[in-house]
Amino acid sequence: EDKVVQSPLSLVVHEGDTVTLNCSYEVTNFRSLLWYKQEKKAPTFLFMLTSSGIEKKSGRLSSILDKKELFSILNITATQTGDSAVYLCAVIYGNKLVFGAGTILRVKS
Amino acid sequence: GAVVSQHPSWVICKSGTSVKIECRSLDFQATTMFWYRQFPKQSLMLMATSNEGSKATYEQGVEKDKFLINHASLTLSTLTVTSAHPEDSSFYICSAPLAGSTDTQYFGPGTRLTVL
């Protein structure tokens, strides 16, 4: 059965720490992997990854995809309390989009 | 960036009534829109793919007669929860991909449905 697995399920860090969130997948006809940040409402788009080894960066966030090992990581450096959220990984394969369960990140001041 | 709106943002209704949720792409056209539901502390589950001018495609286990989808124009899709029951209470979210970038999904703010 196709699936998307995120780890850890939850994480508590202090401001200034660096965190790495993981997303592994097992799907057929992989097209792309997306990362989203979800606070109180709908998810907001962070990154879309389609090629292995090419890092995408946006400020303190970065992400990379490994299509051989079938996983992606999302890094957040110098974390701030505003980074507290659920981070969702989603994989598009064929004409479907499937989400992982998410990682709950809490950044303490 | 692209904007997707949903209306209403929250709704409370009695069991047995029907509720319509609208999803609009505000500054772009979307021939396809997606509908998700999210239960508390769970991830988003794709319910159906809404196609402009044709029938929606439903995911396995989603009752098409209960969750009616109409994609009337290139900027509007509606989801009607018919004969709602308390177990239908959930957060319903729509998304739409930008034309030419089918994999980048922009999400609406979501609709919180509570069925009493």
PDB file of C-alpha atoms in Angstrom, chain B residues 40-84:
ATOM      1  CA  PRO B  40      -8.595  16.805  14.977  1.00  0.00           C
ATOM      2  CA  LYS B  41      -4.930  15.948  15.283  1.00  0.00           C
ATOM      3  CA  GLN B  42      -4.991  14.018  12.049  1.00  0.00           C
ATOM      4  CA  SER B  43      -3.640  14.728   8.619  1.00  0.00           C
ATOM      5  CA  LEU B  44      -5.568  15.835   5.581  1.00  0.00           C
ATOM      6  CA  MET B  45      -7.430  13.116   3.751  1.00  0.00           C
ATOM      7  CA  LEU B  46      -8.256  13.623   0.094  1.00  0.00           C
ATOM      8  CA  MET B  47     -11.983  13.181  -0.467  1.00  0.00           C
ATOM      9  CA  ALA B  48     -12.427  13.974  -4.119  1.00  0.00           C
ATOM     10  CA  THR B  49     -11.083  15.738  -7.167  1.00  0.00           C
ATOM     11  CA  SER B  50     -13.408  18.331  -8.621  1.00  0.00           C
ATOM     12  CA  ASN B  51     -13.218  18.804 -12.383  1.00  0.00           C
ATOM     13  CA  GLU B  52     -14.683  21.804 -14.162  1.00  0.00           C
ATOM     14  CA  GLY B  53     -17.347  20.704 -16.612  1.00  0.00           C
ATOM     15  CA  SER B  54     -17.328  17.043 -15.641  1.00  0.00           C
ATOM     16  CA  LYS B  55     -18.044  14.718 -12.769  1.00  0.00           C
ATOM     17  CA  ALA B  56     -15.915  14.699  -9.677  1.00  0.00           C
ATOM     18  CA  THR B  57     -13.636  11.789  -8.924  1.00  0.00           C
ATOM     19  CA  TYR B  58     -14.134  10.389  -5.436  1.00  0.00           C
ATOM     20  CA  GLU B  59     -11.592   8.573  -3.306  1.00  0.00           C
ATOM     21  CA  GLN B  60     -12.333   5.094  -2.102  1.00  0.00           C
ATOM     22  CA  GLY B  61     -14.682   5.092   0.841  1.00  0.00           C
ATOM     23  CA  VAL B  62     -16.127   8.554   0.165  1.00  0.00           C
ATOM     24  CA  GLU B  63     -19.855   8.491  -0.603  1.00  0.00           C
ATOM     25  CA  LYS B  64     -20.534  10.558  -3.690  1.00  0.00           C
ATOM     26  CA  ASP B  65     -24.235  10.868  -2.894  1.00  0.00           C
ATOM     27  CA  LYS B  66     -23.428  12.271   0.502  1.00  0.00           C
ATOM     28  CA  PHE B  67     -20.697  14.663  -0.540  1.00  0.00           C
ATOM     29  CA  LEU B  68     -21.973  16.347  -3.683  1.00  0.00           C
ATOM     30  CA  ILE B  69     -19.387  18.261  -5.655  1.00  0.00           C
ATOM     31  CA  ASN B  70     -20.140  20.757  -8.382  1.00  0.00           C
ATOM     32  CA  HIS B  71     -17.416  22.580 -10.293  1.00  0.00           C
ATOM     33  CA  ALA B  72     -19.577  25.166 -12.015  1.00  0.00           C
ATOM     34  CA  SER B  73     -16.894  27.481 -13.342  1.00  0.00           C
ATOM     35  CA  LEU B  74     -13.148  27.846 -13.616  1.00  0.00           C
ATOM     36  CA  THR B  75     -13.032  29.661 -10.291  1.00  0.00           C
ATOM     37  CA  LEU B  76     -15.687  27.930  -8.186  1.00  0.00           C
ATOM     38  CA  SER B  77     -16.199  24.463  -6.762  1.00  0.00           C
ATOM     39  CA  THR B  78     -18.817  23.601  -4.172  1.00  0.00           C
ATOM     40  CA  LEU B  79     -19.045  20.723  -1.735  1.00  0.00           C
ATOM     41  CA  THR B  80     -22.475  19.939  -0.300  1.00  0.00           C
ATOM     42  CA  VAL B  81     -22.655  17.691   2.719  1.00  0.00           C
ATOM     43  CA  THR B  82     -26.123  16.201   2.456  1.00  0.00           C
ATOM     44  CA  SER B  83     -28.130  14.985   5.435  1.00  0.00           C
ATOM     45  CA  ALA B  84     -25.269  15.839   7.729  1.00  0.00           C
TER      46      ALA B  84
END
